[in-house]
Amino acid sequence: SLLLGTTITMSSNHWIMAWMGLEINTLAVLPLISKSHHPRAIEAATKYFLVQAAASALVLFSSMTNAWHTGQWDITQLTQPTSCLILTSAIAMKLGLVPFHFWFPEVLQGSPLTTGLLLSTIMKLPPITLLYMTSPSLNPTLLTTMAIFSTALGGWMGLNQTQIRKILAFSSISHLGWMVIIISYNPKLTLLNFYLYALMTTTVFLTMNSIKALKLSTLMTAWTKVPSLNAMLLLTLLSLAGLPPLTGFLPKWLIIQELTKQDMAPAATIISLLSLLGLFFYLRLAYCTTITLPPHTTNHMKQWHINKPTPISIAILTT
């Protein structure tokens, strides 16, 4: 049902079909969120349902208003200004853009890691497709403002988190800012950014799932399980941060280049500086994956715990 809803929305030209695909998607993902029957998961499913239902209603309202004024039900023929504004709000709510971002970290924290992966990647594809198709009609100033605030908030809020799923949620909000800022000027760059983001996020979520890490504290001891997987996680996190030799740098570079061509150098400067906030918490995650105990302690773990604390053990505990 999830794949069917995504396909329907992506391949539709008519607003009603797009709305139907979004609804199928929402209903299909609810059992996946609440399958653990934990109160936190039920709460996450309820929040997700309410927000997505409100966003779908806004999509329908926007398309009906446009059809009432212009007689057009075609997705690409969205010309009525009020409809454009309502649709921007609806898609921001679907994606989790500022100021409609509050639900996303909460829902991701209440979901299993595999469902979190679906919410961060596949569930973002239909709204981004609608954004792609309607981008010529939308207000570029509004989109740029929302994008800069998303990148800022995603960076700031991710700094003091210890839960890995919440860190990844704020990382997603921050990346969405990069995607939305360029949609009015070069939509293909948005898609490129989304594909690479989805690829890297999939790697991070699946790695976390295989080493069963949900908090930073559990990530610190994960290096002993699969060292090769840990090395890959380190590189993927640095790639998500957008460091130059890695893949994640490519979309950022192209987006900054395009913004400069559009005489938006101040926006490019601000969003680049704000991405440093994201770099900080990715580096913290990456650092946690590389904490290793000294060689002589791994063989004599019992003695290490019994003996009085060494400066190295104190340093590790403090960190």
PDB file of C-alpha atoms in Angstrom:
ATOM      1  CA  SER A   1       0.000   0.000   0.000  1.00  0.00           C
ATOM      2  CA  LEU A   2       2.908   2.316   0.808  1.00  0.00           C
ATOM      3  CA  LEU A   3       4.495   1.785  -2.602  1.00  0.00           C
ATOM      4  CA  LEU A   4       1.077   2.032  -4.315  1.00  0.00           C
ATOM      5  CA  GLY A   5       0.267   5.374  -2.623  1.00  0.00           C
ATOM      6  CA  THR A   6       3.705   6.776  -3.508  1.00  0.00           C
ATOM      7  CA  THR A   7       3.390   5.621  -7.142  1.00  0.00           C
ATOM      8  CA  ILE A   8      -0.138   7.046  -7.514  1.00  0.00           C
ATOM      9  CA  THR A   9       0.931  10.485  -6.233  1.00  0.00           C
ATOM     10  CA  MET A  10       4.103  10.571  -8.319  1.00  0.00           C
ATOM     11  CA  SER A  11       2.399   9.544 -11.567  1.00  0.00           C
ATOM     12  CA  SER A  12      -0.784  11.623 -11.257  1.00  0.00           C
ATOM     13  CA  ASN A  13      -1.706  14.785 -13.154  1.00  0.00           C
ATOM     14  CA  HIS A  14      -5.029  15.316 -11.392  1.00  0.00           C
ATOM     15  CA  TRP A  15      -5.194  16.762  -7.875  1.00  0.00           C
ATOM     16  CA  ILE A  16      -7.751  14.191  -6.642  1.00  0.00           C
ATOM     17  CA  MET A  17      -5.473  11.289  -7.635  1.00  0.00           C
ATOM     18  CA  ALA A  18      -2.491  12.963  -5.912  1.00  0.00           C
ATOM     19  CA  TRP A  19      -4.575  13.456  -2.764  1.00  0.00           C
ATOM     20  CA  MET A  20      -5.741   9.826  -2.894  1.00  0.00           C
ATOM     21  CA  GLY A  21      -2.116   8.619  -3.086  1.00  0.00           C
ATOM     22  CA  LEU A  22      -1.188  10.752  -0.056  1.00  0.00           C
ATOM     23  CA  GLU A  23      -4.106   9.312   1.934  1.00  0.00           C
ATOM     24  CA  ILE A  24      -3.195   5.698   1.043  1.00  0.00           C
ATOM     25  CA  ASN A  25       0.368   6.455   2.148  1.00  0.00           C
ATOM     26  CA  THR A  26      -0.725   7.877   5.500  1.00  0.00           C
ATOM     27  CA  LEU A  27      -3.025   4.944   6.282  1.00  0.00           C
ATOM     28  CA  ALA A  28      -0.417   2.378   5.194  1.00  0.00           C
ATOM     29  CA  VAL A  29       2.314   3.692   7.489  1.00  0.00           C
ATOM     30  CA  LEU A  30       0.157   3.903  10.655  1.00  0.00           C
ATOM     31  CA  PRO A  31       0.321   0.139  11.478  1.00  0.00           C
ATOM     32  CA  LEU A  32       4.088   0.242  10.886  1.00  0.00           C
ATOM     33  CA  ILE A  33       4.501   2.993  13.496  1.00  0.00           C
ATOM     34  CA  SER A  34       2.205   1.410  16.097  1.00  0.00           C
ATOM     35  CA  LYS A  35       3.134  -2.278  15.639  1.00  0.00           C
ATOM     36  CA  SER A  36       5.128  -2.448  18.902  1.00  0.00           C
ATOM     37  CA  HIS A  37       1.960  -1.533  20.923  1.00  0.00           C
ATOM     38  CA  HIS A  38       4.138   0.604  23.194  1.00  0.00           C
ATOM     39  CA  PRO A  39       2.298   3.730  24.493  1.00  0.00           C
ATOM     40  CA  ARG A  40       5.010   5.911  22.916  1.00  0.00           C
ATOM     41  CA  ALA A  41       4.424   4.230  19.535  1.00  0.00           C
ATOM     42  CA  ILE A  42       0.640   4.675  19.782  1.00  0.00           C
ATOM     43  CA  GLU A  43       1.173   8.339  20.652  1.00  0.00           C
ATOM     44  CA  ALA A  44       3.499   8.730  17.639  1.00  0.00           C
ATOM     45  CA  ALA A  45       0.945   7.064  15.339  1.00  0.00           C
ATOM     46  CA  THR A  46      -1.838   9.359  16.614  1.00  0.00           C
ATOM     47  CA  LYS A  47       0.288  12.492  16.121  1.00  0.00           C
ATOM     48  CA  TYR A  48       1.309  11.337  12.658  1.00  0.00           C
ATOM     49  CA  PHE A  49      -2.304  10.629  11.652  1.00  0.00           C
ATOM     50  CA  LEU A  50      -3.618  13.997  12.867  1.00  0.00           C
ATOM     51  CA  VAL A  51      -0.881  16.045  11.174  1.00  0.00           C
ATOM     52  CA  GLN A  52      -1.026  14.135   7.873  1.00  0.00           C
ATOM     53  CA  ALA A  53      -4.841  14.219   7.774  1.00  0.00           C
ATOM     54  CA  ALA A  54      -4.762  18.009   8.305  1.00  0.00           C
ATOM     55  CA  ALA A  55      -2.127  18.397   5.569  1.00  0.00           C
ATOM     56  CA  SER A  56      -4.132  16.231   3.132  1.00  0.00           C
ATOM     57  CA  ALA A  57      -7.241  18.285   3.846  1.00  0.00           C
ATOM     58  CA  LEU A  58      -5.255  21.448   3.055  1.00  0.00           C
ATOM     59  CA  VAL A  59      -4.014  19.915  -0.229  1.00  0.00           C
ATOM     60  CA  LEU A  60      -7.632  19.160  -1.183  1.00  0.00           C
ATOM     61  CA  PHE A  61      -8.778  22.629  -0.095  1.00  0.00           C
ATOM     62  CA  SER A  62      -6.001  24.293  -2.100  1.00  0.00           C
ATOM     63  CA  SER A  63      -6.764  22.312  -5.275  1.00  0.00           C
ATOM     64  CA  MET A  64     -10.521  22.930  -4.951  1.00  0.00           C
ATOM     65  CA  THR A  65      -9.970  26.685  -4.494  1.00  0.00           C
ATOM     66  CA  ASN A  66      -7.759  26.692  -7.584  1.00  0.00           C
ATOM     67  CA  ALA A  67     -10.329  24.693  -9.583  1.00  0.00           C
ATOM     68  CA  TRP A  68     -13.110  27.036  -8.444  1.00  0.00           C
ATOM     69  CA  HIS A  69     -11.186  30.102  -9.702  1.00  0.00           C
ATOM     70  CA  THR A  70      -9.580  28.688 -12.860  1.00  0.00           C
ATOM     71  CA  GLY A  71     -11.549  25.565 -13.795  1.00  0.00           C
ATOM     72  CA  GLN A  72      -8.268  23.555 -13.836  1.00  0.00           C
ATOM     73  CA  TRP A  73      -7.639  20.331 -11.909  1.00  0.00           C
ATOM     74  CA  ASP A  74      -4.182  19.836 -13.425  1.00  0.00           C
ATOM     75  CA  ILE A  75      -1.368  19.846 -10.841  1.00  0.00           C
ATOM     76  CA  THR A  76       0.936  21.999 -12.976  1.00  0.00           C
ATOM     77  CA  GLN A  77      -1.779  24.653 -13.543  1.00  0.00           C
ATOM     78  CA  LEU A  78      -1.819  25.996  -9.999  1.00  0.00           C
ATOM     79  CA  THR A  79      -2.100  29.753 -10.611  1.00  0.00           C
ATOM     80  CA  GLN A  80      -4.389  31.172  -7.909  1.00  0.00           C
ATOM     81  CA  PRO A  81      -2.216  32.952  -5.235  1.00  0.00           C
ATOM     82  CA  THR A  82      -4.286  31.815  -2.220  1.00  0.00           C
ATOM     83  CA  SER A  83      -4.165  28.207  -3.430  1.00  0.00           C
ATOM     84  CA  CYS A  84      -0.382  28.463  -3.799  1.00  0.00           C
ATOM     85  CA  LEU A  85      -0.044  29.723  -0.233  1.00  0.00           C
ATOM     86  CA  ILE A  86      -2.287  26.983   1.199  1.00  0.00           C
ATOM     87  CA  LEU A  87      -0.439  24.321  -0.805  1.00  0.00           C
ATOM     88  CA  THR A  88       2.945  25.567   0.460  1.00  0.00           C
ATOM     89  CA  SER A  89       1.652  25.202   4.044  1.00  0.00           C
ATOM     90  CA  ALA A  90       0.245  21.730   3.308  1.00  0.00           C
ATOM     91  CA  ILE A  91       3.479  20.432   1.765  1.00  0.00           C
ATOM     92  CA  ALA A  92       5.550  21.999   4.575  1.00  0.00           C
ATOM     93  CA  MET A  93       3.329  20.132   7.030  1.00  0.00           C
ATOM     94  CA  LYS A  94       3.712  16.868   5.090  1.00  0.00           C
ATOM     95  CA  LEU A  95       7.498  17.200   4.944  1.00  0.00           C
ATOM     96  CA  GLY A  96       8.098  18.621   8.414  1.00  0.00           C
ATOM     97  CA  LEU A  97       9.457  22.011   7.375  1.00  0.00           C
ATOM     98  CA  VAL A  98       9.622  24.894   9.863  1.00  0.00           C
ATOM     99  CA  PRO A  99       7.166  26.095  11.235  1.00  0.00           C
ATOM    100  CA  PHE A 100       5.281  22.768  10.848  1.00  0.00           C
ATOM    101  CA  HIS A 101       8.148  20.589  12.067  1.00  0.00           C
ATOM    102  CA  PHE A 102       7.056  19.801  15.650  1.00  0.00           C
ATOM    103  CA  TRP A 103       5.517  16.404  14.870  1.00  0.00           C
ATOM    104  CA  PHE A 104       8.489  14.886  13.057  1.00  0.00           C
ATOM    105  CA  PRO A 105      11.059  14.341  15.876  1.00  0.00           C
ATOM    106  CA  GLU A 106       8.301  13.073  18.184  1.00  0.00           C
ATOM    107  CA  VAL A 107       6.960  10.591  15.633  1.00  0.00           C
ATOM    108  CA  LEU A 108      10.440   9.371  14.700  1.00  0.00           C
ATOM    109  CA  GLN A 109      11.347   8.899  18.376  1.00  0.00           C
ATOM    110  CA  GLY A 110       8.231   6.762  18.932  1.00  0.00           C
ATOM    111  CA  SER A 111       8.797   4.565  15.846  1.00  0.00           C
ATOM    112  CA  PRO A 112      11.113   1.577  15.314  1.00  0.00           C
ATOM    113  CA  LEU A 113      14.286   2.322  13.327  1.00  0.00           C
ATOM    114  CA  THR A 114      13.029   0.598  10.152  1.00  0.00           C
ATOM    115  CA  THR A 115       9.794   2.622  10.219  1.00  0.00           C
ATOM    116  CA  GLY A 116      11.846   5.740  10.944  1.00  0.00           C
ATOM    117  CA  LEU A 117      13.787   4.999   7.771  1.00  0.00           C
ATOM    118  CA  LEU A 118      10.535   4.841   5.751  1.00  0.00           C
ATOM    119  CA  LEU A 119       9.295   8.083   7.323  1.00  0.00           C
ATOM    120  CA  SER A 120      12.557   9.868   6.504  1.00  0.00           C
ATOM    121  CA  THR A 121      12.869   8.678   2.897  1.00  0.00           C
ATOM    122  CA  ILE A 122       9.911   7.112   1.040  1.00  0.00           C
ATOM    123  CA  MET A 123       7.261   9.148   2.868  1.00  0.00           C
ATOM    124  CA  LYS A 124       9.006  12.382   1.819  1.00  0.00           C
ATOM    125  CA  LEU A 125       8.952  11.461  -1.874  1.00  0.00           C
ATOM    126  CA  PRO A 126       5.241  12.206  -2.730  1.00  0.00           C
ATOM    127  CA  PRO A 127       5.232  15.716  -1.141  1.00  0.00           C
ATOM    128  CA  ILE A 128       8.559  16.544  -2.821  1.00  0.00           C
ATOM    129  CA  THR A 129       7.097  15.380  -6.157  1.00  0.00           C
ATOM    130  CA  LEU A 130       4.116  17.738  -5.692  1.00  0.00           C
ATOM    131  CA  LEU A 131       6.525  20.536  -4.757  1.00  0.00           C
ATOM    132  CA  TYR A 132       8.570  19.784  -7.881  1.00  0.00           C
ATOM    133  CA  MET A 133       5.504  19.942 -10.152  1.00  0.00           C
ATOM    134  CA  THR A 134       4.082  23.137  -8.641  1.00  0.00           C
ATOM    135  CA  SER A 135       7.418  24.931  -7.992  1.00  0.00           C
ATOM    136  CA  PRO A 136       7.035  27.538 -10.818  1.00  0.00           C
ATOM    137  CA  SER A 137       3.807  28.820  -9.199  1.00  0.00           C
ATOM    138  CA  LEU A 138       5.002  29.024  -5.580  1.00  0.00           C
ATOM    139  CA  ASN A 139       6.392  32.102  -3.829  1.00  0.00           C
ATOM    140  CA  PRO A 140      10.227  31.909  -3.894  1.00  0.00           C
ATOM    141  CA  THR A 141      10.680  34.379  -1.001  1.00  0.00           C
ATOM    142  CA  LEU A 142       8.432  32.322   1.284  1.00  0.00           C
ATOM    143  CA  LEU A 143      10.198  29.088   0.325  1.00  0.00           C
ATOM    144  CA  THR A 144      13.655  30.619   0.901  1.00  0.00           C
ATOM    145  CA  THR A 145      12.607  31.961   4.321  1.00  0.00           C
ATOM    146  CA  MET A 146      11.175  28.583   5.371  1.00  0.00           C
ATOM    147  CA  ALA A 147      14.294  26.819   4.074  1.00  0.00           C
ATOM    148  CA  ILE A 148      16.720  29.029   6.040  1.00  0.00           C
ATOM    149  CA  PHE A 149      14.674  28.660   9.227  1.00  0.00           C
ATOM    150  CA  SER A 150      14.506  24.873   8.720  1.00  0.00           C
ATOM    151  CA  THR A 151      18.278  24.621   8.343  1.00  0.00           C
ATOM    152  CA  ALA A 152      18.797  26.845  11.406  1.00  0.00           C
ATOM    153  CA  LEU A 153      16.316  25.000  13.601  1.00  0.00           C
ATOM    154  CA  GLY A 154      17.435  21.551  12.432  1.00  0.00           C
ATOM    155  CA  GLY A 155      20.990  22.511  13.407  1.00  0.00           C
ATOM    156  CA  TRP A 156      20.208  24.187  16.735  1.00  0.00           C
ATOM    157  CA  MET A 157      17.777  21.579  18.014  1.00  0.00           C
ATOM    158  CA  GLY A 158      20.032  18.674  17.060  1.00  0.00           C
ATOM    159  CA  LEU A 159      22.897  19.975  19.207  1.00  0.00           C
ATOM    160  CA  ASN A 160      21.641  18.923  22.633  1.00  0.00           C
ATOM    161  CA  GLN A 161      20.007  15.590  21.686  1.00  0.00           C
ATOM    162  CA  THR A 162      21.210  12.224  22.969  1.00  0.00           C
ATOM    163  CA  GLN A 163      18.599  10.067  21.210  1.00  0.00           C
ATOM    164  CA  ILE A 164      19.867   8.982  17.792  1.00  0.00           C
ATOM    165  CA  ARG A 165      16.407   8.995  16.169  1.00  0.00           C
ATOM    166  CA  LYS A 166      15.813  12.607  17.262  1.00  0.00           C
ATOM    167  CA  ILE A 167      19.241  13.628  15.946  1.00  0.00           C
ATOM    168  CA  LEU A 168      18.355  12.023  12.593  1.00  0.00           C
ATOM    169  CA  ALA A 169      14.963  13.780  12.611  1.00  0.00           C
ATOM    170  CA  PHE A 170      16.572  17.212  13.051  1.00  0.00           C
ATOM    171  CA  SER A 171      19.144  16.249  10.434  1.00  0.00           C
ATOM    172  CA  SER A 172      16.248  15.530   8.059  1.00  0.00           C
ATOM    173  CA  ILE A 173      14.656  18.941   8.780  1.00  0.00           C
ATOM    174  CA  SER A 174      18.005  20.606   8.092  1.00  0.00           C
ATOM    175  CA  HIS A 175      18.457  18.760   4.774  1.00  0.00           C
ATOM    176  CA  LEU A 176      14.911  19.647   3.712  1.00  0.00           C
ATOM    177  CA  GLY A 177      15.908  23.299   4.075  1.00  0.00           C
ATOM    178  CA  TRP A 178      18.656  22.746   1.467  1.00  0.00           C
ATOM    179  CA  MET A 179      16.175  21.027  -0.865  1.00  0.00           C
ATOM    180  CA  VAL A 180      13.466  23.685  -0.582  1.00  0.00           C
ATOM    181  CA  ILE A 181      15.722  26.741  -1.013  1.00  0.00           C
ATOM    182  CA  ILE A 182      16.631  25.729  -4.575  1.00  0.00           C
ATOM    183  CA  ILE A 183      13.273  24.286  -5.756  1.00  0.00           C
ATOM    184  CA  SER A 184      12.124  27.531  -7.419  1.00  0.00           C
ATOM    185  CA  TYR A 185      15.392  28.022  -9.313  1.00  0.00           C
ATOM    186  CA  ASN A 186      16.617  24.535 -10.235  1.00  0.00           C
ATOM    187  CA  PRO A 187      14.200  21.743  -9.220  1.00  0.00           C
ATOM    188  CA  LYS A 188      16.515  19.004 -10.538  1.00  0.00           C
ATOM    189  CA  LEU A 189      19.045  19.903  -7.832  1.00  0.00           C
ATOM    190  CA  THR A 190      16.313  19.325  -5.227  1.00  0.00           C
ATOM    191  CA  LEU A 191      15.768  15.813  -6.568  1.00  0.00           C
ATOM    192  CA  LEU A 192      19.516  15.123  -6.668  1.00  0.00           C
ATOM    193  CA  ASN A 193      19.828  16.310  -3.066  1.00  0.00           C
ATOM    194  CA  PHE A 194      16.871  14.145  -2.017  1.00  0.00           C
ATOM    195  CA  TYR A 195      18.198  10.991  -3.703  1.00  0.00           C
ATOM    196  CA  LEU A 196      21.646  11.356  -2.131  1.00  0.00           C
ATOM    197  CA  TYR A 197      20.118  12.221   1.260  1.00  0.00           C
ATOM    198  CA  ALA A 198      17.845   9.143   1.069  1.00  0.00           C
ATOM    199  CA  LEU A 199      20.825   6.936   0.184  1.00  0.00           C
ATOM    200  CA  MET A 200      22.967   8.178   3.089  1.00  0.00           C
ATOM    201  CA  THR A 201      20.102   8.150   5.604  1.00  0.00           C
ATOM    202  CA  THR A 202      19.236   4.571   4.609  1.00  0.00           C
ATOM    203  CA  THR A 203      22.829   3.568   5.375  1.00  0.00           C
ATOM    204  CA  VAL A 204      22.758   5.269   8.789  1.00  0.00           C
ATOM    205  CA  PHE A 205      19.359   3.820   9.816  1.00  0.00           C
ATOM    206  CA  LEU A 206      20.211   0.266   8.694  1.00  0.00           C
ATOM    207  CA  THR A 207      23.590   0.417  10.466  1.00  0.00           C
ATOM    208  CA  MET A 208      21.940   1.663  13.684  1.00  0.00           C
ATOM    209  CA  ASN A 209      19.334  -1.081  13.327  1.00  0.00           C
ATOM    210  CA  SER A 210      21.953  -3.818  12.936  1.00  0.00           C
ATOM    211  CA  ILE A 211      24.020  -2.674  15.950  1.00  0.00           C
ATOM    212  CA  LYS A 212      20.819  -1.919  17.926  1.00  0.00           C
ATOM    213  CA  ALA A 213      21.931   1.607  18.851  1.00  0.00           C
ATOM    214  CA  LEU A 214      19.215   4.046  19.950  1.00  0.00           C
ATOM    215  CA  LYS A 215      21.216   6.394  22.186  1.00  0.00           C
ATOM    216  CA  LEU A 216      24.670   7.960  22.028  1.00  0.00           C
ATOM    217  CA  SER A 217      25.710   5.925  25.078  1.00  0.00           C
ATOM    218  CA  THR A 218      24.963   2.617  23.319  1.00  0.00           C
ATOM    219  CA  LEU A 219      26.781   3.849  20.218  1.00  0.00           C
ATOM    220  CA  MET A 220      29.975   4.246  22.259  1.00  0.00           C
ATOM    221  CA  THR A 221      30.264   0.485  22.835  1.00  0.00           C
ATOM    222  CA  ALA A 222      29.141  -0.516  19.348  1.00  0.00           C
ATOM    223  CA  TRP A 223      32.641  -0.489  17.822  1.00  0.00           C
ATOM    224  CA  THR A 224      33.350  -3.928  19.329  1.00  0.00           C
ATOM    225  CA  LYS A 225      30.482  -5.598  17.420  1.00  0.00           C
ATOM    226  CA  VAL A 226      31.256  -4.885  13.763  1.00  0.00           C
ATOM    227  CA  PRO A 227      34.325  -2.636  13.289  1.00  0.00           C
ATOM    228  CA  SER A 228      33.974  -2.529   9.471  1.00  0.00           C
ATOM    229  CA  LEU A 229      30.341  -1.394   9.742  1.00  0.00           C
ATOM    230  CA  ASN A 230      31.444   1.259  12.201  1.00  0.00           C
ATOM    231  CA  ALA A 231      34.019   2.629   9.762  1.00  0.00           C
ATOM    232  CA  MET A 232      31.308   2.862   7.089  1.00  0.00           C
ATOM    233  CA  LEU A 233      28.968   4.627   9.540  1.00  0.00           C
ATOM    234  CA  LEU A 234      31.711   7.173  10.306  1.00  0.00           C
ATOM    235  CA  LEU A 235      32.152   7.991   6.592  1.00  0.00           C
ATOM    236  CA  THR A 236      28.386   8.165   5.992  1.00  0.00           C
ATOM    237  CA  LEU A 237      27.898  10.595   8.892  1.00  0.00           C
ATOM    238  CA  LEU A 238      30.674  12.832   7.580  1.00  0.00           C
ATOM    239  CA  SER A 239      29.080  12.614   4.121  1.00  0.00           C
ATOM    240  CA  LEU A 240      25.698  13.687   5.572  1.00  0.00           C
ATOM    241  CA  ALA A 241      27.513  16.627   7.160  1.00  0.00           C
ATOM    242  CA  GLY A 242      28.720  17.599   3.665  1.00  0.00           C
ATOM    243  CA  LEU A 243      32.492  17.364   4.042  1.00  0.00           C
ATOM    244  CA  PRO A 244      34.289  17.889   0.679  1.00  0.00           C
ATOM    245  CA  PRO A 245      35.803  14.545  -0.370  1.00  0.00           C
ATOM    246  CA  LEU A 246      32.489  12.727   0.240  1.00  0.00           C
ATOM    247  CA  THR A 247      29.246  12.510  -1.766  1.00  0.00           C
ATOM    248  CA  GLY A 248      27.217  14.742   0.567  1.00  0.00           C
ATOM    249  CA  PHE A 249      29.325  17.733  -0.449  1.00  0.00           C
ATOM    250  CA  LEU A 250      28.196  17.557  -4.109  1.00  0.00           C
ATOM    251  CA  PRO A 251      24.555  18.759  -3.724  1.00  0.00           C
ATOM    252  CA  LYS A 252      25.590  21.497  -1.263  1.00  0.00           C
ATOM    253  CA  TRP A 253      28.249  22.751  -3.662  1.00  0.00           C
ATOM    254  CA  LEU A 254      25.857  22.763  -6.640  1.00  0.00           C
ATOM    255  CA  ILE A 255      23.112  24.484  -4.611  1.00  0.00           C
ATOM    256  CA  ILE A 256      25.498  27.233  -3.415  1.00  0.00           C
ATOM    257  CA  GLN A 257      26.699  27.678  -7.019  1.00  0.00           C
ATOM    258  CA  GLU A 258      23.111  27.983  -8.321  1.00  0.00           C
ATOM    259  CA  LEU A 259      22.094  30.417  -5.554  1.00  0.00           C
ATOM    260  CA  THR A 260      25.095  32.605  -6.394  1.00  0.00           C
ATOM    261  CA  LYS A 261      24.070  32.613 -10.070  1.00  0.00           C
ATOM    262  CA  GLN A 262      20.586  33.777  -9.011  1.00  0.00           C
ATOM    263  CA  ASP A 263      22.095  36.766  -7.115  1.00  0.00           C
ATOM    264  CA  MET A 264      21.266  35.150  -3.780  1.00  0.00           C
ATOM    265  CA  ALA A 265      24.775  35.179  -2.315  1.00  0.00           C
ATOM    266  CA  PRO A 266      23.526  36.313   1.166  1.00  0.00           C
ATOM    267  CA  ALA A 267      21.086  33.355   1.346  1.00  0.00           C
ATOM    268  CA  ALA A 268      23.861  30.998   0.188  1.00  0.00           C
ATOM    269  CA  THR A 269      26.211  32.376   2.881  1.00  0.00           C
ATOM    270  CA  ILE A 270      23.610  32.080   5.651  1.00  0.00           C
ATOM    271  CA  ILE A 271      22.587  28.508   4.766  1.00  0.00           C
ATOM    272  CA  SER A 272      26.251  27.458   4.466  1.00  0.00           C
ATOM    273  CA  LEU A 273      27.043  28.849   7.918  1.00  0.00           C
ATOM    274  CA  LEU A 274      23.951  27.191   9.389  1.00  0.00           C
ATOM    275  CA  SER A 275      25.030  23.823   7.997  1.00  0.00           C
ATOM    276  CA  LEU A 276      28.031  24.053  10.371  1.00  0.00           C
ATOM    277  CA  LEU A 277      25.579  23.449  13.242  1.00  0.00           C
ATOM    278  CA  GLY A 278      24.644  20.170  11.585  1.00  0.00           C
ATOM    279  CA  LEU A 279      28.321  19.360  11.114  1.00  0.00           C
ATOM    280  CA  PHE A 280      28.815  19.692  14.887  1.00  0.00           C
ATOM    281  CA  PHE A 281      26.279  17.018  15.867  1.00  0.00           C
ATOM    282  CA  TYR A 282      27.319  14.698  13.016  1.00  0.00           C
ATOM    283  CA  LEU A 283      30.889  14.979  14.290  1.00  0.00           C
ATOM    284  CA  ARG A 284      29.665  14.144  17.780  1.00  0.00           C
ATOM    285  CA  LEU A 285      27.923  11.028  16.445  1.00  0.00           C
ATOM    286  CA  ALA A 286      31.017  10.140  14.419  1.00  0.00           C
ATOM    287  CA  TYR A 287      33.219  10.660  17.475  1.00  0.00           C
ATOM    288  CA  CYS A 288      31.020   8.334  19.554  1.00  0.00           C
ATOM    289  CA  THR A 289      31.474   5.595  16.972  1.00  0.00           C
ATOM    290  CA  THR A 290      35.273   5.866  17.218  1.00  0.00           C
ATOM    291  CA  ILE A 291      35.746   5.849  21.001  1.00  0.00           C
ATOM    292  CA  THR A 292      37.938   2.829  21.748  1.00  0.00           C
ATOM    293  CA  LEU A 293      39.382   1.607  25.001  1.00  0.00           C
ATOM    294  CA  PRO A 294      43.179   1.285  25.230  1.00  0.00           C
ATOM    295  CA  PRO A 295      44.574  -2.073  23.948  1.00  0.00           C
ATOM    296  CA  HIS A 296      45.731  -3.393  27.337  1.00  0.00           C
ATOM    297  CA  THR A 297      42.283  -2.813  28.866  1.00  0.00           C
ATOM    298  CA  THR A 298      40.302  -4.815  26.307  1.00  0.00           C
ATOM    299  CA  ASN A 299      42.074  -8.034  27.317  1.00  0.00           C
ATOM    300  CA  HIS A 300      41.739  -7.386  31.049  1.00  0.00           C
ATOM    301  CA  MET A 301      38.311  -5.781  31.212  1.00  0.00           C
ATOM    302  CA  LYS A 302      37.569  -7.245  34.651  1.00  0.00           C
ATOM    303  CA  GLN A 303      40.761  -5.925  36.222  1.00  0.00           C
ATOM    304  CA  TRP A 304      40.093  -2.545  34.587  1.00  0.00           C
ATOM    305  CA  HIS A 305      36.731  -2.331  36.358  1.00  0.00           C
ATOM    306  CA  ILE A 306      38.082  -3.594  39.711  1.00  0.00           C
ATOM    307  CA  ASN A 307      41.208  -1.430  39.879  1.00  0.00           C
ATOM    308  CA  LYS A 308      41.075   2.239  40.785  1.00  0.00           C
ATOM    309  CA  PRO A 309      40.019   4.517  37.888  1.00  0.00           C
ATOM    310  CA  THR A 310      42.833   5.462  35.519  1.00  0.00           C
ATOM    311  CA  PRO A 311      43.049   8.886  33.834  1.00  0.00           C
ATOM    312  CA  ILE A 312      42.030   7.181  30.552  1.00  0.00           C
ATOM    313  CA  SER A 313      38.880   5.652  32.078  1.00  0.00           C
ATOM    314  CA  ILE A 314      37.984   8.995  33.685  1.00  0.00           C
ATOM    315  CA  ALA A 315      38.445  10.725  30.320  1.00  0.00           C
ATOM    316  CA  ILE A 316      36.214   8.167  28.563  1.00  0.00           C
ATOM    317  CA  LEU A 317      33.486   8.438  31.229  1.00  0.00           C
ATOM    318  CA  THR A 318      33.615  12.235  31.143  1.00  0.00           C
ATOM    319  CA  THR A 319      33.329  12.255  27.363  1.00  0.00           C
TER     320      THR A 319
END
